[in-house]
Short mmCIF file of C-alpha atoms in Angstrom, two decimals:
data_model
loop_
_atom_site.label_atom_id
_atom_site.label_comp_id
_atom_site.label_asym_id
_atom_site.label_seq_id
_atom_site.Cartn_x
_atom_site.Cartn_y
_atom_site.Cartn_z
CA UNK A 1 -104.49 126.59 80.63
CA UNK A 2 -107.42 126.50 82.97
CA UNK A 3 -107.03 122.85 83.89
CA UNK A 4 -105.98 121.84 87.34
CA UNK A 5 -102.26 121.12 87.53
CA UNK A 6 -99.79 119.76 90.02
CA UNK A 7 -98.67 122.78 91.96
CA UNK A 8 -95.06 121.84 92.71
CA UNK A 9 -92.62 120.48 90.15
CA UNK A 10 -88.91 119.93 90.68
CA UNK A 11 -86.62 120.82 87.82
CA UNK A 12 -82.98 120.00 87.11
CA UNK A 13 -80.60 122.94 86.75
CA UNK A 14 -80.47 122.40 82.97
CA UNK A 15 -84.29 121.99 82.76
CA UNK A 16 -84.01 118.71 80.88
CA UNK A 17 -85.66 116.82 83.71
CA UNK A 18 -88.77 117.59 85.76
CA UNK A 19 -90.25 115.59 88.61
CA UNK A 20 -93.62 115.63 90.31
CA UNK A 21 -96.04 113.25 91.97
CA UNK A 22 -99.29 112.02 90.51
CA UNK A 23 -101.75 111.69 93.38
CA UNK A 24 -104.95 109.70 93.19
CA UNK A 25 -106.70 106.43 93.98
CA UNK A 26 -103.53 104.45 93.34
CA UNK A 27 -101.46 106.53 95.68
CA UNK A 28 -98.56 108.85 95.09
CA UNK A 29 -96.77 107.94 91.89
CA UNK A 30 -93.46 109.61 91.00
CA UNK A 31 -93.53 111.09 87.51
CA UNK A 32 -90.76 112.39 85.32
CA UNK A 33 -90.73 114.64 82.27
CA UNK A 34 -87.64 114.46 80.05
CA UNK A 35 -86.33 116.58 77.21
CA UNK A 36 -83.65 114.59 75.43
CA UNK A 37 -81.61 115.91 72.53
CA UNK A 38 -82.28 114.25 69.17
CA UNK A 39 -80.44 116.42 66.67
CA UNK A 40 -78.93 119.87 67.24
CA UNK A 41 -81.65 122.02 68.82
CA UNK A 42 -84.37 119.43 68.25
CA UNK A 43 -85.44 117.78 71.52
CA UNK A 44 -87.63 114.79 72.18
CA UNK A 45 -90.24 114.98 74.94
CA UNK A 46 -91.24 111.99 77.04
CA UNK A 47 -93.05 111.67 80.33
CA UNK A 48 -94.24 108.85 82.50
CA UNK A 49 -93.87 107.07 85.77
CA UNK A 50 -90.41 107.20 87.22
CA UNK A 51 -89.02 103.86 88.23
CA UNK A 52 -85.39 104.09 89.25
CA UNK A 53 -83.14 102.44 86.74
CA UNK A 54 -85.84 102.13 84.13
CA UNK A 55 -86.04 104.17 80.95
CA UNK A 56 -89.11 106.26 80.25
CA UNK A 57 -91.49 105.12 77.57
CA UNK A 58 -94.83 106.43 76.45
CA UNK A 59 -96.76 103.17 76.66
CA UNK A 60 -97.52 103.47 80.34
CA UNK A 61 -101.05 103.91 81.53
CA UNK A 62 -102.01 106.94 83.57
CA UNK A 63 -103.37 105.16 86.63
CA UNK A 64 -104.49 107.89 88.96
CA UNK A 65 -107.49 109.29 87.08
CA UNK A 66 -105.55 112.51 86.63
CA UNK A 67 -104.82 112.48 82.90
CA UNK A 68 -105.75 116.10 82.24
CA UNK A 69 -103.92 117.29 85.33
CA UNK A 70 -100.75 115.51 84.18
CA UNK A 71 -101.03 116.85 80.62
CA UNK A 72 -101.53 120.40 81.90
CA UNK A 73 -98.48 120.00 84.14
CA UNK A 74 -96.44 118.73 81.18
CA UNK A 75 -97.60 121.73 79.12
CA UNK A 76 -96.30 124.03 81.86
CA UNK A 77 -92.95 122.23 81.80
CA UNK A 78 -92.76 122.67 78.02
CA UNK A 79 -93.27 126.38 78.50
CA UNK A 80 -90.66 126.50 81.26
CA UNK A 81 -88.15 124.67 79.03
CA UNK A 82 -88.76 126.91 76.03
CA UNK A 83 -88.61 130.02 78.16
CA UNK A 84 -85.04 129.10 79.05
CA UNK A 85 -84.23 127.78 75.57
CA UNK A 86 -86.25 129.79 73.07
CA UNK A 87 -84.15 128.53 70.15
CA UNK A 88 -85.01 124.88 70.69
CA UNK A 89 -87.74 122.84 69.05
CA UNK A 90 -89.60 120.13 70.96
CA UNK A 91 -91.08 117.13 69.24
CA UNK A 92 -93.28 114.38 70.60
CA UNK A 93 -95.60 111.74 69.31
CA UNK A 94 -98.21 109.39 70.65
CA UNK A 95 -97.37 105.73 71.02
CA UNK A 96 -100.78 104.74 69.65
CA UNK A 97 -103.61 106.23 67.63
CA UNK A 98 -105.61 106.83 70.80
CA UNK A 99 -102.67 108.58 72.46
CA UNK A 100 -102.19 110.77 69.36
CA UNK A 101 -105.89 111.61 69.44
CA UNK A 102 -105.61 112.53 73.12
CA UNK A 103 -102.72 114.91 72.42
CA UNK A 104 -104.56 116.45 69.46
CA UNK A 105 -107.63 117.05 71.60
CA UNK A 106 -105.61 118.49 74.48
CA UNK A 107 -103.83 120.92 72.17
CA UNK A 108 -107.02 121.80 70.28
CA UNK A 109 -108.95 122.62 73.45
CA UNK A 110 -106.17 124.93 74.62
CA UNK A 111 -104.99 126.15 71.23
CA UNK A 112 -105.95 129.80 71.64
CA UNK A 113 -104.11 130.18 74.92
CA UNK A 114 -101.11 128.05 73.90
CA UNK A 115 -100.75 129.95 70.63
CA UNK A 116 -100.26 133.23 72.44
CA UNK A 117 -96.73 132.21 73.32
CA UNK A 118 -95.97 129.04 71.39
CA UNK A 119 -95.88 127.96 67.77
CA UNK A 120 -97.42 124.53 67.39
CA UNK A 121 -97.06 122.31 64.34
CA UNK A 122 -98.33 118.89 63.38
CA UNK A 123 -96.97 116.26 61.02
CA UNK A 124 -99.36 114.92 58.41
CA UNK A 125 -98.53 111.50 57.02
CA UNK A 126 -98.98 110.64 53.40
CA UNK A 127 -97.93 107.11 52.52
CA UNK A 128 -94.40 106.73 53.86
CA UNK A 129 -93.65 110.43 54.18
CA UNK A 130 -94.90 113.32 56.22
CA UNK A 131 -95.02 117.07 56.07
CA UNK A 132 -95.11 119.68 58.80
CA UNK A 133 -97.90 122.23 58.90
CA UNK A 134 -99.15 124.74 61.47
CA UNK A 135 -101.45 122.94 63.89
CA UNK A 136 -105.13 123.19 63.09
CA UNK A 137 -107.88 121.60 65.13
CA UNK A 138 -109.02 119.33 62.33
CA UNK A 139 -105.54 117.98 61.55
CA UNK A 140 -104.88 114.25 61.83
CA UNK A 141 -101.42 114.50 63.30
CA UNK A 142 -99.16 111.78 64.64
CA UNK A 143 -96.26 113.96 65.62
CA UNK A 144 -96.22 117.39 67.15
CA UNK A 145 -93.59 120.12 67.19
CA UNK A 146 -93.54 123.11 69.51
CA UNK A 147 -91.32 126.15 69.72
CA UNK A 148 -91.44 129.52 71.41
CA UNK A 149 -92.84 132.41 69.40
CA UNK B 1 -76.97 129.01 100.20
CA UNK B 2 -75.88 125.38 100.18
CA UNK B 3 -75.22 123.81 96.80
CA UNK B 4 -77.89 121.18 97.34
CA UNK B 5 -80.58 123.63 98.40
CA UNK B 6 -83.82 123.73 96.44
CA UNK B 7 -85.22 127.09 95.43
CA UNK B 8 -88.25 128.24 93.56
CA UNK B 9 -87.33 129.50 90.13
CA UNK B 10 -90.54 130.40 88.40
CA UNK B 11 -94.27 129.93 88.16
CA UNK B 12 -96.00 128.96 84.92
CA UNK B 13 -99.77 128.73 84.70
CA UNK B 14 -99.98 128.10 88.43
CA UNK B 15 -97.21 125.49 88.53
CA UNK B 16 -94.34 126.38 90.85
CA UNK B 17 -91.01 125.16 89.48
CA UNK B 18 -88.38 124.45 92.08
CA UNK B 19 -84.79 123.92 91.04
CA UNK B 20 -83.31 120.78 92.56
CA UNK B 21 -79.52 120.59 92.20
CA UNK B 22 -79.60 116.87 92.96
CA UNK B 23 -81.27 116.15 89.60
CA UNK B 24 -78.01 115.74 87.78
CA UNK B 25 -77.41 114.35 84.33
CA UNK B 26 -75.49 111.30 85.54
CA UNK B 27 -78.54 110.08 87.50
CA UNK B 28 -81.07 111.01 84.86
CA UNK B 29 -83.35 108.36 83.38
CA UNK B 30 -83.27 108.04 79.61
CA UNK B 31 -86.07 107.95 77.13
CA UNK B 32 -86.42 104.30 76.18
CA UNK B 33 -84.43 103.46 73.05
CA UNK B 34 -87.49 102.12 71.20
CA UNK B 35 -89.36 105.39 71.61
CA UNK B 36 -86.32 107.44 70.63
CA UNK B 37 -85.74 105.25 67.57
CA UNK B 38 -89.40 105.54 66.56
CA UNK B 39 -89.38 109.30 66.91
CA UNK B 40 -86.10 109.62 65.00
CA UNK B 41 -87.57 107.48 62.25
CA UNK B 42 -90.65 109.71 62.15
CA UNK B 43 -88.44 112.79 61.90
CA UNK B 44 -86.43 111.23 59.09
CA UNK B 45 -89.63 110.73 57.07
CA UNK B 46 -90.55 114.42 57.13
CA UNK B 47 -90.12 115.71 53.61
CA UNK B 48 -91.34 119.25 54.12
CA UNK B 49 -90.20 121.59 56.86
CA UNK B 50 -91.74 125.07 56.83
CA UNK B 51 -89.19 127.86 56.40
CA UNK B 52 -89.39 128.90 60.06
CA UNK B 53 -88.39 125.38 61.12
CA UNK B 54 -85.83 124.72 58.42
CA UNK B 55 -82.93 125.45 60.76
CA UNK B 56 -83.97 122.49 62.93
CA UNK B 57 -84.09 120.06 60.05
CA UNK B 58 -81.64 117.20 60.43
CA UNK B 59 -79.99 115.93 57.29
CA UNK B 60 -79.40 112.25 56.87
CA UNK B 61 -77.03 110.39 54.69
CA UNK B 62 -77.48 106.80 53.57
CA UNK B 63 -75.56 105.39 56.50
CA UNK B 64 -77.72 106.95 59.22
CA UNK B 65 -81.11 107.21 57.55
CA UNK B 66 -82.34 104.26 59.61
CA UNK B 67 -81.09 105.50 62.95
#
């Protein structure tokens, strides 16, 4: 991951919560990354601005012109989480087609390096169902699944 | 070391992770219910899980298929 990242990230003792600040033209914005259990060892990933008392959704805009820096920081947190919990599977999706495309591009650009230590899968939708396949750059995925190799 | 003291735990791809004992579960924000529901619905629609992921596959019965 050769992108610039935020250098310091706070983590909770159980690694299900990470905090850092996005810094840019709109100031210093607190960010949070969450890993929340869905089923068994399957965990949902979400990240966004942290506003005390508010839940985290994935509709928020990234306002500090630091999109790639935030995504690279999130990728590092995924690795940190899976390093502690190698038997867990992380899933995430984009809230819109453009957000899904952004995630696909970010993974594709870094696929060689990410694949050294992680297994990445995408979900392909057909009608009302979907199947999981190993991530390929040309895949039109709406959901993504990541585990440690 | 005090219980509330922060300490650096690891470094991943240039990011320094610092453990903060004050980030406890009771104060943790939640993923918004709409997103969680959408992602659970997406998971429930997956009809094929590769063998290496089969152990993560949740099984739904009729009463919770729309969770």
